[in-house]
PDB file of C-alpha atoms and ligand atoms in Angstrom:
ATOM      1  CA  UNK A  40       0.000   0.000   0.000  1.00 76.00           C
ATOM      2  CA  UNK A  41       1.684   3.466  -0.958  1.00 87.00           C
ATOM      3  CA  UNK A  42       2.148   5.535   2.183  1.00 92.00           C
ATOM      4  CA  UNK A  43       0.091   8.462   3.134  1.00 96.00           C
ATOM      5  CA  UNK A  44       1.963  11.527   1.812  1.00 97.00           C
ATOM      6  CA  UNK A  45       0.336  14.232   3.885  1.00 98.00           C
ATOM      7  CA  UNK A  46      -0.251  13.344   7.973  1.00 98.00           C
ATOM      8  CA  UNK A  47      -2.460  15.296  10.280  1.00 98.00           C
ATOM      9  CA  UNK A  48      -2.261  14.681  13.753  1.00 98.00           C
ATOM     10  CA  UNK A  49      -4.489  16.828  16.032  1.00 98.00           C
ATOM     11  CA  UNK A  50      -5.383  16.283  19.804  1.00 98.00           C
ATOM     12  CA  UNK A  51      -5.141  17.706  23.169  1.00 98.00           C
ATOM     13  CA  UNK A  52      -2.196  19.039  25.402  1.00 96.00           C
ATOM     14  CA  UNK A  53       0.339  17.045  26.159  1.00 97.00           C
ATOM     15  CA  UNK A  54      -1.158  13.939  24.255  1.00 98.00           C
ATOM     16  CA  UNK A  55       2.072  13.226  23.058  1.00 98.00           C
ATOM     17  CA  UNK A  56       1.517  14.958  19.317  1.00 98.00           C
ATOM     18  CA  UNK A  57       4.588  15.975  18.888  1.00 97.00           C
ATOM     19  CA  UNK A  58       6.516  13.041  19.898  1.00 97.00           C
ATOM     20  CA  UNK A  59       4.948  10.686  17.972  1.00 98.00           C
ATOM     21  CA  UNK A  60       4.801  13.055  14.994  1.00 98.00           C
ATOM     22  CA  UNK A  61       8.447  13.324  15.045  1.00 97.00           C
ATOM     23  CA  UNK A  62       9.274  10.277  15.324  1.00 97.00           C
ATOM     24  CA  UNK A  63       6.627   9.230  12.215  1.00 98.00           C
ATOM     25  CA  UNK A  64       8.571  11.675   9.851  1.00 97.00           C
ATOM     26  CA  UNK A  65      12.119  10.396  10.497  1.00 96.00           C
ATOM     27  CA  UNK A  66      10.583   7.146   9.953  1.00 97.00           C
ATOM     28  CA  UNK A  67       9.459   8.697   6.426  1.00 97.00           C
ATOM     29  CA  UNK A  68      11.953  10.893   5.853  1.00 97.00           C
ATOM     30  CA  UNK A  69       9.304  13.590   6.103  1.00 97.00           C
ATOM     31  CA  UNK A  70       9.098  17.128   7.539  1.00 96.00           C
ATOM     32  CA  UNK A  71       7.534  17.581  10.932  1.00 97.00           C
ATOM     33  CA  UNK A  72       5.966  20.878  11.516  1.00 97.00           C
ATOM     34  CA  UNK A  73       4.110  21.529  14.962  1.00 98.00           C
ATOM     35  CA  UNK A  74       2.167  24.439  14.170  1.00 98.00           C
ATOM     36  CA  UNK A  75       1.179  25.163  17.874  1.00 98.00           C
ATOM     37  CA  UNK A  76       4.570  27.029  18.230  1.00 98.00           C
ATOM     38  CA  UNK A  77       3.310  29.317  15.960  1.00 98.00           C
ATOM     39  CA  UNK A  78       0.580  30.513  18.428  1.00 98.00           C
ATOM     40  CA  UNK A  79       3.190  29.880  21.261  1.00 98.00           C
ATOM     41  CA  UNK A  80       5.443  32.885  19.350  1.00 98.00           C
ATOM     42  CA  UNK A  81       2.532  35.142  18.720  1.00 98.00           C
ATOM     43  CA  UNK A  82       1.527  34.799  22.374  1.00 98.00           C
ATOM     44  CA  UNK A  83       5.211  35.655  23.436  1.00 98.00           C
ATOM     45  CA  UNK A  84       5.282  38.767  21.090  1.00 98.00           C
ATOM     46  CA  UNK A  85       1.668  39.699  21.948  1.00 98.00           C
ATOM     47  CA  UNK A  86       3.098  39.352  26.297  1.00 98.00           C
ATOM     48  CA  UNK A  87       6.351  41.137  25.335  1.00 98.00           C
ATOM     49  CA  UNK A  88       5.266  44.371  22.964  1.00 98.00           C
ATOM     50  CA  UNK A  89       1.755  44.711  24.391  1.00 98.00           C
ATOM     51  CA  UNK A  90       1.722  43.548  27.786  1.00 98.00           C
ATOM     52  CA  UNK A  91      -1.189  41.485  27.996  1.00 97.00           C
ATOM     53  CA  UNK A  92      -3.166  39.810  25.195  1.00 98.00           C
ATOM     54  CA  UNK A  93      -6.648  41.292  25.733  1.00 97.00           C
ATOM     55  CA  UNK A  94      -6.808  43.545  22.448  1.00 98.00           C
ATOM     56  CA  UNK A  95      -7.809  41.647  20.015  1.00 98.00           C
ATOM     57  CA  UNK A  96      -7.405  44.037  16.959  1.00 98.00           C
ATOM     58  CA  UNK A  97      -3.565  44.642  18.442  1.00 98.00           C
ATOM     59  CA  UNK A  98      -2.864  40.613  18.209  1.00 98.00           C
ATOM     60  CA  UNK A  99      -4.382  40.452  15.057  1.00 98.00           C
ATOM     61  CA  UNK A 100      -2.056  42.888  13.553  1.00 98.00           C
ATOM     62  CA  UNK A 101       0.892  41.523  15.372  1.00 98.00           C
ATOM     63  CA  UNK A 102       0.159  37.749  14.453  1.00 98.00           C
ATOM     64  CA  UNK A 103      -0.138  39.486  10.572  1.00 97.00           C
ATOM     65  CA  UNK A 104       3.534  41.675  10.767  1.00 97.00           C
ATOM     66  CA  UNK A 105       5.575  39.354  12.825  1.00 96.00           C
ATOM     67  CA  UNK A 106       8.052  36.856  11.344  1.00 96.00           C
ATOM     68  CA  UNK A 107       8.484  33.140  12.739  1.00 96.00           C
ATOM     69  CA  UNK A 108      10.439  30.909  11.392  1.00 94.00           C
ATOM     70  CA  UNK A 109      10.310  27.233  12.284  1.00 94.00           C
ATOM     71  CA  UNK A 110      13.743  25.447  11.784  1.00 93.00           C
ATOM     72  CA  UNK A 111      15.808  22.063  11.793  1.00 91.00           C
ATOM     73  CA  UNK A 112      16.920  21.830  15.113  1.00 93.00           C
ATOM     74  CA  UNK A 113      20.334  23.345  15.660  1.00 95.00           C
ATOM     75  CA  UNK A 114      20.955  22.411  19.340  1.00 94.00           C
ATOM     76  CA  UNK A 115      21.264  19.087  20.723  1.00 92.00           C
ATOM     77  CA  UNK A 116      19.445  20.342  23.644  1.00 89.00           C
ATOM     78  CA  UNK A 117      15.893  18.511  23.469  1.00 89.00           C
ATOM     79  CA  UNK A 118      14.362  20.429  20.919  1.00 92.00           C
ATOM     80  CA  UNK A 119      12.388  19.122  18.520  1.00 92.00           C
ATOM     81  CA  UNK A 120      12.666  22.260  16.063  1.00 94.00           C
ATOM     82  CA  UNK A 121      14.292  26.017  16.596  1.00 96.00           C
ATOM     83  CA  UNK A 122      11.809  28.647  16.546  1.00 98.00           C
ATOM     84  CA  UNK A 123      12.524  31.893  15.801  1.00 97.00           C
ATOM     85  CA  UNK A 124      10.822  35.195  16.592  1.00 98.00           C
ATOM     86  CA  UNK A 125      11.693  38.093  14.026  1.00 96.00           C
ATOM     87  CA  UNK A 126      15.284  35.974  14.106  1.00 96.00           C
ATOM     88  CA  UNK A 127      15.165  35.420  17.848  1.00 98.00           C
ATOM     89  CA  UNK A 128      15.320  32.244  19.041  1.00 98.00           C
ATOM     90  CA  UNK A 129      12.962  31.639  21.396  1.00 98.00           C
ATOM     91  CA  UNK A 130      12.145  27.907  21.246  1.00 97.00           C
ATOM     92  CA  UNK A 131      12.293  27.799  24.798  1.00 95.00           C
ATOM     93  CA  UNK A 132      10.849  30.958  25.593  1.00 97.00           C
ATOM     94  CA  UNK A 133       7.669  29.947  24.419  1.00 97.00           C
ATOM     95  CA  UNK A 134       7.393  27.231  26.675  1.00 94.00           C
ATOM     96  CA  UNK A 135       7.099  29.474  30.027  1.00 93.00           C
ATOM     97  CA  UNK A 136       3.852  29.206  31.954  1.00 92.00           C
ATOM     98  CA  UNK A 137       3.194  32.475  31.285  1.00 96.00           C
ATOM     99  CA  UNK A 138       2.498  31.682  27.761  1.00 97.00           C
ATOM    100  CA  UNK A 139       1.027  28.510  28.445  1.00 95.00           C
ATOM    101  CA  UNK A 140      -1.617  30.917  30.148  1.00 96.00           C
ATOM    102  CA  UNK A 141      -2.340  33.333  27.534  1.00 98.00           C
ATOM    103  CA  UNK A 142      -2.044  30.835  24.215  1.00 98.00           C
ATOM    104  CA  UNK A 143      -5.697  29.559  24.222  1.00 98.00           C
ATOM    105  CA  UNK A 144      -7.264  33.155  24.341  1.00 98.00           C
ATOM    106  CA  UNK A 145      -4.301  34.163  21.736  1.00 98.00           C
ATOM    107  CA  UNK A 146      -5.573  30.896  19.296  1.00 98.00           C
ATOM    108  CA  UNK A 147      -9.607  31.712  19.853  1.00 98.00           C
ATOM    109  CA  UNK A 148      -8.900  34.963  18.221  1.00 98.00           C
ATOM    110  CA  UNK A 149     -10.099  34.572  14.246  1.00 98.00           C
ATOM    111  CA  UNK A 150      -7.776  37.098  12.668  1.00 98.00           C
ATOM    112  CA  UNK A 151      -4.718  35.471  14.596  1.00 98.00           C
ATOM    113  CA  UNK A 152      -5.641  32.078  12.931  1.00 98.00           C
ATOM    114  CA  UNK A 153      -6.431  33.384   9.474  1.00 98.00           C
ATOM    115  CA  UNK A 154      -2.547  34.612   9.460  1.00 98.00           C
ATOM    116  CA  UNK A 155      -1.272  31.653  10.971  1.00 98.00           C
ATOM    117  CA  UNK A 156      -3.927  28.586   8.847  1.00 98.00           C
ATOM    118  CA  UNK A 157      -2.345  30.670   5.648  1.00 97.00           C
ATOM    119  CA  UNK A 158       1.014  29.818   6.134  1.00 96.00           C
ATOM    120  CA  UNK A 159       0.704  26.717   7.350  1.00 97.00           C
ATOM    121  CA  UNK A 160      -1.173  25.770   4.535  1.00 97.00           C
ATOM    122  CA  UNK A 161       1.402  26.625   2.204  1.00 95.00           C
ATOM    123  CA  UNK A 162       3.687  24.308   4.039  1.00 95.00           C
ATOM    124  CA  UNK A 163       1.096  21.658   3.994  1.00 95.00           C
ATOM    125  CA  UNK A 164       0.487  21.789   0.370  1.00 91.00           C
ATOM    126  CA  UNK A 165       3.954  20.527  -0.979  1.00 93.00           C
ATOM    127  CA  UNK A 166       3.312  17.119   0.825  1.00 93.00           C
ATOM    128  CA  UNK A 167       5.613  14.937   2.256  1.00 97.00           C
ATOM    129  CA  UNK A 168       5.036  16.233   5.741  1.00 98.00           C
ATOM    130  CA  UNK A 169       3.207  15.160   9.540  1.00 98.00           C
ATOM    131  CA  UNK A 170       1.746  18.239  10.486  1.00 98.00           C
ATOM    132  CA  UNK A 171       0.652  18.607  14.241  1.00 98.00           C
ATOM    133  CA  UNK A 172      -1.900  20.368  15.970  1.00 98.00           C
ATOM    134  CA  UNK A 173      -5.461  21.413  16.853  1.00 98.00           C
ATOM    135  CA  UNK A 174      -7.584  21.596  13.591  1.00 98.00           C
ATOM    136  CA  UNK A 175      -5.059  19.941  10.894  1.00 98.00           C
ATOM    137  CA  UNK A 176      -7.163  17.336   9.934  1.00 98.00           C
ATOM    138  CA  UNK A 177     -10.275  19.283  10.157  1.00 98.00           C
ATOM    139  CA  UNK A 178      -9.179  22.815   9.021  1.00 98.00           C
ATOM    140  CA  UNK A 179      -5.923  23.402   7.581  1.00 98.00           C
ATOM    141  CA  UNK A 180      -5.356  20.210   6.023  1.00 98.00           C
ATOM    142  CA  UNK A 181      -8.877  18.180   5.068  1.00 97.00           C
ATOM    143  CA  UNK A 182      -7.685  16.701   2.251  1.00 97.00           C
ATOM    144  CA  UNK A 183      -4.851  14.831   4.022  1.00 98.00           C
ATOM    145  CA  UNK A 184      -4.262  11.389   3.183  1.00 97.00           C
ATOM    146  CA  UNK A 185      -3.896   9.955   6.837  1.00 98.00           C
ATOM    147  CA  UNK A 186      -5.839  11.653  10.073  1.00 98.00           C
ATOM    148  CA  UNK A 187      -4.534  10.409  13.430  1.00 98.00           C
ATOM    149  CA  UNK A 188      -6.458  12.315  16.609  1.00 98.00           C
ATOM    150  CA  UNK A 189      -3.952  11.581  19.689  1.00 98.00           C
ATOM    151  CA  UNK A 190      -5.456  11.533  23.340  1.00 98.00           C
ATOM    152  CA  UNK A 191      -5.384  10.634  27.173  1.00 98.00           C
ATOM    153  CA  UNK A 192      -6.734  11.572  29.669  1.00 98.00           C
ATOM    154  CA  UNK A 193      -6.214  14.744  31.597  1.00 98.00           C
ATOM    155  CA  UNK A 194      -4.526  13.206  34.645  1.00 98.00           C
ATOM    156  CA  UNK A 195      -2.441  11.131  32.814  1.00 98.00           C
ATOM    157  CA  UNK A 196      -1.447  14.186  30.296  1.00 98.00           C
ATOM    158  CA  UNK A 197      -0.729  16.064  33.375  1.00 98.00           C
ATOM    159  CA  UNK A 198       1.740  13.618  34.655  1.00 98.00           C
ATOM    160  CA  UNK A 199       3.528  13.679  31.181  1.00 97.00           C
ATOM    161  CA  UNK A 200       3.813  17.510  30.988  1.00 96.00           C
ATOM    162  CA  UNK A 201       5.307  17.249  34.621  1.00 96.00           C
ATOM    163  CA  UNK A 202       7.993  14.883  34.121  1.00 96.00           C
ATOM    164  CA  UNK A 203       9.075  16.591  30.894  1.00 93.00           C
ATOM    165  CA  UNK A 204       9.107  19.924  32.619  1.00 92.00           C
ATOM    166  CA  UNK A 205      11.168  18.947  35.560  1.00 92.00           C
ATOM    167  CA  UNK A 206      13.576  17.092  32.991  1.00 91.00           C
ATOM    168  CA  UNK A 207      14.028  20.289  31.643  1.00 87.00           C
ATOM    169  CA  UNK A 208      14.563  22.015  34.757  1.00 86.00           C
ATOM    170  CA  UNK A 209      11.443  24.036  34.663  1.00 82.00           C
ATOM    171  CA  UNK A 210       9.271  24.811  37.650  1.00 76.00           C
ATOM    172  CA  UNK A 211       6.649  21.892  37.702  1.00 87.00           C
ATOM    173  CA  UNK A 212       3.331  21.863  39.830  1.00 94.00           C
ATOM    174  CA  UNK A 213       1.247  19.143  38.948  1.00 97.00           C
ATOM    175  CA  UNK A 214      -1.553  20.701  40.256  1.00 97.00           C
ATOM    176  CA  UNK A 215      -0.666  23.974  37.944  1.00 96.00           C
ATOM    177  CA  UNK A 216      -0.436  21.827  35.120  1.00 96.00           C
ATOM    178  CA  UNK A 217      -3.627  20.251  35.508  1.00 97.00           C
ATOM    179  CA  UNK A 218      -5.099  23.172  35.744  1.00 97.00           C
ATOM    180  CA  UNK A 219      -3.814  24.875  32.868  1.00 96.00           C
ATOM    181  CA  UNK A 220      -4.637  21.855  30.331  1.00 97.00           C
ATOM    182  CA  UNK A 221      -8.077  21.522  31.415  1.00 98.00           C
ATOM    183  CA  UNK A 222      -8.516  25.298  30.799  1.00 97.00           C
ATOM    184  CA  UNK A 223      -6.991  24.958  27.616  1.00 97.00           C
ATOM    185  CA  UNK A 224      -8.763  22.155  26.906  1.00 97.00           C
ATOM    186  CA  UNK A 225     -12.133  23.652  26.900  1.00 97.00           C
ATOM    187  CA  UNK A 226     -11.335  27.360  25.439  1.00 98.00           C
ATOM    188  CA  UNK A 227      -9.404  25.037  22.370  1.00 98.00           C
ATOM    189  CA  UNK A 228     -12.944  22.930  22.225  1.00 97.00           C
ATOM    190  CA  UNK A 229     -15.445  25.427  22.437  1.00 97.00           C
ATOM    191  CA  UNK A 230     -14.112  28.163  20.487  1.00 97.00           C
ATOM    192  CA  UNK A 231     -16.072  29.716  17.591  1.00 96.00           C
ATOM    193  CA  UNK A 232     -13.680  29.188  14.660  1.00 97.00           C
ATOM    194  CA  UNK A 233     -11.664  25.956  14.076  1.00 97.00           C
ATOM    195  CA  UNK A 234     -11.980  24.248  17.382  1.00 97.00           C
ATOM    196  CA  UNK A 235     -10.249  20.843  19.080  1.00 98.00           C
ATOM    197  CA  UNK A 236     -12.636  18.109  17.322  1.00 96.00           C
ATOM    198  CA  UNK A 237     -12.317  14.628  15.840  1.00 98.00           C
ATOM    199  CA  UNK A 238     -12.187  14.666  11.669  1.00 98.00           C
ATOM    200  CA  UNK A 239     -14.763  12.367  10.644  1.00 97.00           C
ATOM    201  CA  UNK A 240     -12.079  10.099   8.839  1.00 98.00           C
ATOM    202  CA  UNK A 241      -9.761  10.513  11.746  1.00 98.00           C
ATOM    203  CA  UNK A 242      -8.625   7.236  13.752  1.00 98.00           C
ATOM    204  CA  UNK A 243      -8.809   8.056  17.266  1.00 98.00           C
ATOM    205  CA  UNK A 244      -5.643   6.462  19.599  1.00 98.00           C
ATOM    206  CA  UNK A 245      -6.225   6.468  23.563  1.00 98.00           C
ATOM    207  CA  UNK A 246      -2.957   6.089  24.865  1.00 98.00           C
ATOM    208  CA  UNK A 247      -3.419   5.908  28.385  1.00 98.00           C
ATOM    209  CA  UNK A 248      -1.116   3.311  29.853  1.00 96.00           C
ATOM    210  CA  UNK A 249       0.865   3.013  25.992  1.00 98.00           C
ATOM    211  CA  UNK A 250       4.567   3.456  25.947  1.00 97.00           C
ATOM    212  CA  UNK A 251       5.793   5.870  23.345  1.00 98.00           C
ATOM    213  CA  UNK A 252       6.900   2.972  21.280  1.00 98.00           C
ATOM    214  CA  UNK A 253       3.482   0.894  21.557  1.00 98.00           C
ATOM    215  CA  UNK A 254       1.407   4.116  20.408  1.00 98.00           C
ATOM    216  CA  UNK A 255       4.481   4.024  17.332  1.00 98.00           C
ATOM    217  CA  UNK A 256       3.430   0.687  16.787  1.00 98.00           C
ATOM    218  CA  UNK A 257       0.054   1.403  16.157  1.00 98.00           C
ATOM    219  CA  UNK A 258       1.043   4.652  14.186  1.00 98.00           C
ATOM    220  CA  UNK A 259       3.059   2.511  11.338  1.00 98.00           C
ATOM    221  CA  UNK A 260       0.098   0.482  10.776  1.00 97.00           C
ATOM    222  CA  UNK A 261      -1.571   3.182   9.813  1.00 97.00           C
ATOM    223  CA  UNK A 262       1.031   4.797   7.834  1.00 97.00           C
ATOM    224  CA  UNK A 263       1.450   1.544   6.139  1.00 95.00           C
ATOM    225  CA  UNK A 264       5.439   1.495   7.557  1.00 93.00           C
ATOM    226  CA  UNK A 265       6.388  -2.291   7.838  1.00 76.00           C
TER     227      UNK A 265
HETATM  228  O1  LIG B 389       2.250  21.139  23.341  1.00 73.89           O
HETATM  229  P1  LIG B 389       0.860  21.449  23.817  1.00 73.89           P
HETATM  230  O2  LIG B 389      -0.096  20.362  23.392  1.00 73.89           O
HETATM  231  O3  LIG B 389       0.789  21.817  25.243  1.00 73.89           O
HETATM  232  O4  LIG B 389       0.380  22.749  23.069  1.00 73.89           O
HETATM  233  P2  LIG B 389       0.699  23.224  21.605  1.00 73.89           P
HETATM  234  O5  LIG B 389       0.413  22.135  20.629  1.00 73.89           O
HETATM  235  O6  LIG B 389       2.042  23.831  21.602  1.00 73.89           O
HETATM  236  O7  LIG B 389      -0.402  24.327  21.383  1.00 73.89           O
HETATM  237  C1  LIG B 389      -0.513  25.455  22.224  1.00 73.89           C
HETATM  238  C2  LIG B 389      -1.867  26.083  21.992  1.00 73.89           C
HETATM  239  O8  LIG B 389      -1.920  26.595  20.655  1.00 73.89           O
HETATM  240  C3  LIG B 389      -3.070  25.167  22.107  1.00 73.89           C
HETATM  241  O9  LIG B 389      -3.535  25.035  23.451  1.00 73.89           O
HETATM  242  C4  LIG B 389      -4.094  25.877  21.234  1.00 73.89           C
HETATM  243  O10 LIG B 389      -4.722  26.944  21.923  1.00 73.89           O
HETATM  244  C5  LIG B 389      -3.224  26.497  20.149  1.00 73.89           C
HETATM  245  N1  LIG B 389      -3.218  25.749  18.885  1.00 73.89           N
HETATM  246  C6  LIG B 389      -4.295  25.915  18.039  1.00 73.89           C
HETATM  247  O11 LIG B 389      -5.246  26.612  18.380  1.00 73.89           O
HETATM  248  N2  LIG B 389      -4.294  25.330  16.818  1.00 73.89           N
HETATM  249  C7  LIG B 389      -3.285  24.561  16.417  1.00 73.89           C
HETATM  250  N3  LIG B 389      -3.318  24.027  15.195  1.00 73.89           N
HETATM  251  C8  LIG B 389      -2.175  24.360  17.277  1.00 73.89           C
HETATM  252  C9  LIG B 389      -2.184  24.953  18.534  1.00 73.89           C
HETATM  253  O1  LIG B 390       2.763  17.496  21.516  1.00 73.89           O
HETATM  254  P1  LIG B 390       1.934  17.186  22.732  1.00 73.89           P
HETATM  255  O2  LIG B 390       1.738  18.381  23.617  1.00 73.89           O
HETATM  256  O3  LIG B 390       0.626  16.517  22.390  1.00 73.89           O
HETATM  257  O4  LIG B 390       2.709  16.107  23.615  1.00 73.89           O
HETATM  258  P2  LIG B 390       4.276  15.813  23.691  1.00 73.89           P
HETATM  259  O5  LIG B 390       4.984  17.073  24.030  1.00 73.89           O
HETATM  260  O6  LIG B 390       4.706  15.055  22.484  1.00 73.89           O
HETATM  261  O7  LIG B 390       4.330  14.767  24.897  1.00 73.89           O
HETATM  262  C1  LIG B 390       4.316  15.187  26.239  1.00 73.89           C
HETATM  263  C2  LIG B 390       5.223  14.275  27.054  1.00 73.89           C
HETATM  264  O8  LIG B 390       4.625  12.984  27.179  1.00 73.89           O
HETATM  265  C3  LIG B 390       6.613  14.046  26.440  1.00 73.89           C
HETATM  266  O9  LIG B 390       7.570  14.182  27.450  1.00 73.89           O
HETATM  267  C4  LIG B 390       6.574  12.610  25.947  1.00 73.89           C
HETATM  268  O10 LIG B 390       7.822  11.978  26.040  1.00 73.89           O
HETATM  269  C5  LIG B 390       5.572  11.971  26.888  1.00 73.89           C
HETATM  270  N1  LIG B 390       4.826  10.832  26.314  1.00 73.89           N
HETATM  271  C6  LIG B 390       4.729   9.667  27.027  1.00 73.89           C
HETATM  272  O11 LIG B 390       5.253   9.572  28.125  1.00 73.89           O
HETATM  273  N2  LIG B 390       4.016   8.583  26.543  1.00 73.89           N
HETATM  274  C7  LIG B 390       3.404   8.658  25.366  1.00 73.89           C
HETATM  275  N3  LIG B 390       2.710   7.605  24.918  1.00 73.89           N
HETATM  276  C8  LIG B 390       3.496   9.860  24.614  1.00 73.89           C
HETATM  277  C9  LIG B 390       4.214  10.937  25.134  1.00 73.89           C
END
């Protein structure tokens, strides 16, 4: 069977998206792009050059002007990709609780994801790529060959996000984290325009209790990878 040549996997935080989507396109010798840094570098800009997020029209036009670039990683430092902010690097910058705070209401705004669905649609297009997110399979990319929606459940996301913070020597509260995925949860769900849903021709994996590998395992079958 010939293998999928566009992937969209969508899902909640800390479902392990990104992980599993990065470790599909070595596999395929494909390009991995996790388009929720792109909201993660608006929100920075929007905290940095406006103080606060609340004005809508303000975001909008940042999220249109600035430039972020989403890169190879250059650092052998547990990145999955750099990502720069008008050149700046700031792939760990835009993992501070501070912007895990502010993304969702950053994201809800329509004008923020016109700007942002544009360009990642153009990077969509040329194929040959696992592109992770929100509302890939359902927005940005409908027409792609293979849908994977990624969950767990909120505890056991919680723990995840945890360990992988305090292995990166960030603070970690569970309890914080818990909180702040639950919120995100429901403002990414019940937003007006493209919100956290299932694709119709998506295959749903729970992968509560599933080692990175076993969810892999079931990821190759789809992707028709022997
Ligand atoms: O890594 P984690 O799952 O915690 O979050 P992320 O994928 O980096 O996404 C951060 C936030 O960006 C999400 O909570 C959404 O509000 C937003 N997002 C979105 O709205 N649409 C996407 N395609 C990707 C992310
Ligand atoms: O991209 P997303 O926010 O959905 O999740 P992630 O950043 O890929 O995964 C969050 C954490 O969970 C990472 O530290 C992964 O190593 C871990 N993980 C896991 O322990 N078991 C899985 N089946 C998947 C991810």
């Amino acid at each position: 069977m010939n293998k999928p040549k566009t992937i969209a996997i969508d899902g909640p935080a800390a479902s392990g998206k990104s992980t599993i989507a990065e470790k599909l396109a070595n596999e395929l010798g494909y390009l991995f792009f996790d388009t929720g840094v792109m909201y993660r570098a608006v929100t920075l800009a929007a905290l940095r050059r406006l103080g606060n997020v609340r004005d809508e029209q303000a975001v909008t036009r940042l999220a249109e002007r600035v430039w972020i670039d989403v890169r190879p990683p250059s650092k052998d430092d547990g990145r999955k990709a750099d990502v720069l902010l008008d050149g700046e690097d700031v792939t760990w910058a835009i993992r501070s609780s501070e912007v895990d705070a502010h993304v969702s209401i950053v994201s809800a705004y329509p004008g923020v994801r016109a700007a942002m669905t544009r360009q990642q649609r153009r990077i969509g297009e040329r194929g040959e790529v696992v592109m992770v997110g929100r509302d890939i399979g359902t927005v940005v990319l409908p027409e792609a060959e293979l849908k994977i929606y990624l969950d767990a459940s909120l505890e056991e996301r919680a723990r995840r996000r945890y360990l992988e913070n305090k292995s990166r020597g960030m603070d970690a509260n569970y309890d914080e984290i818990l909180e702040n995925l639950r919120k995100r949860d429901e403002i990414d769900s019940t937003r007006e325009v493209a919100p956290l849903r299932i694709a119709g021709d998506a295959h749903v994996v729970m992968t509560d209790g599933l080692t990175i590998e076993e969810v892999m395992q079931q990821v190759r079958k789809l992707a028709h990878i022997e």
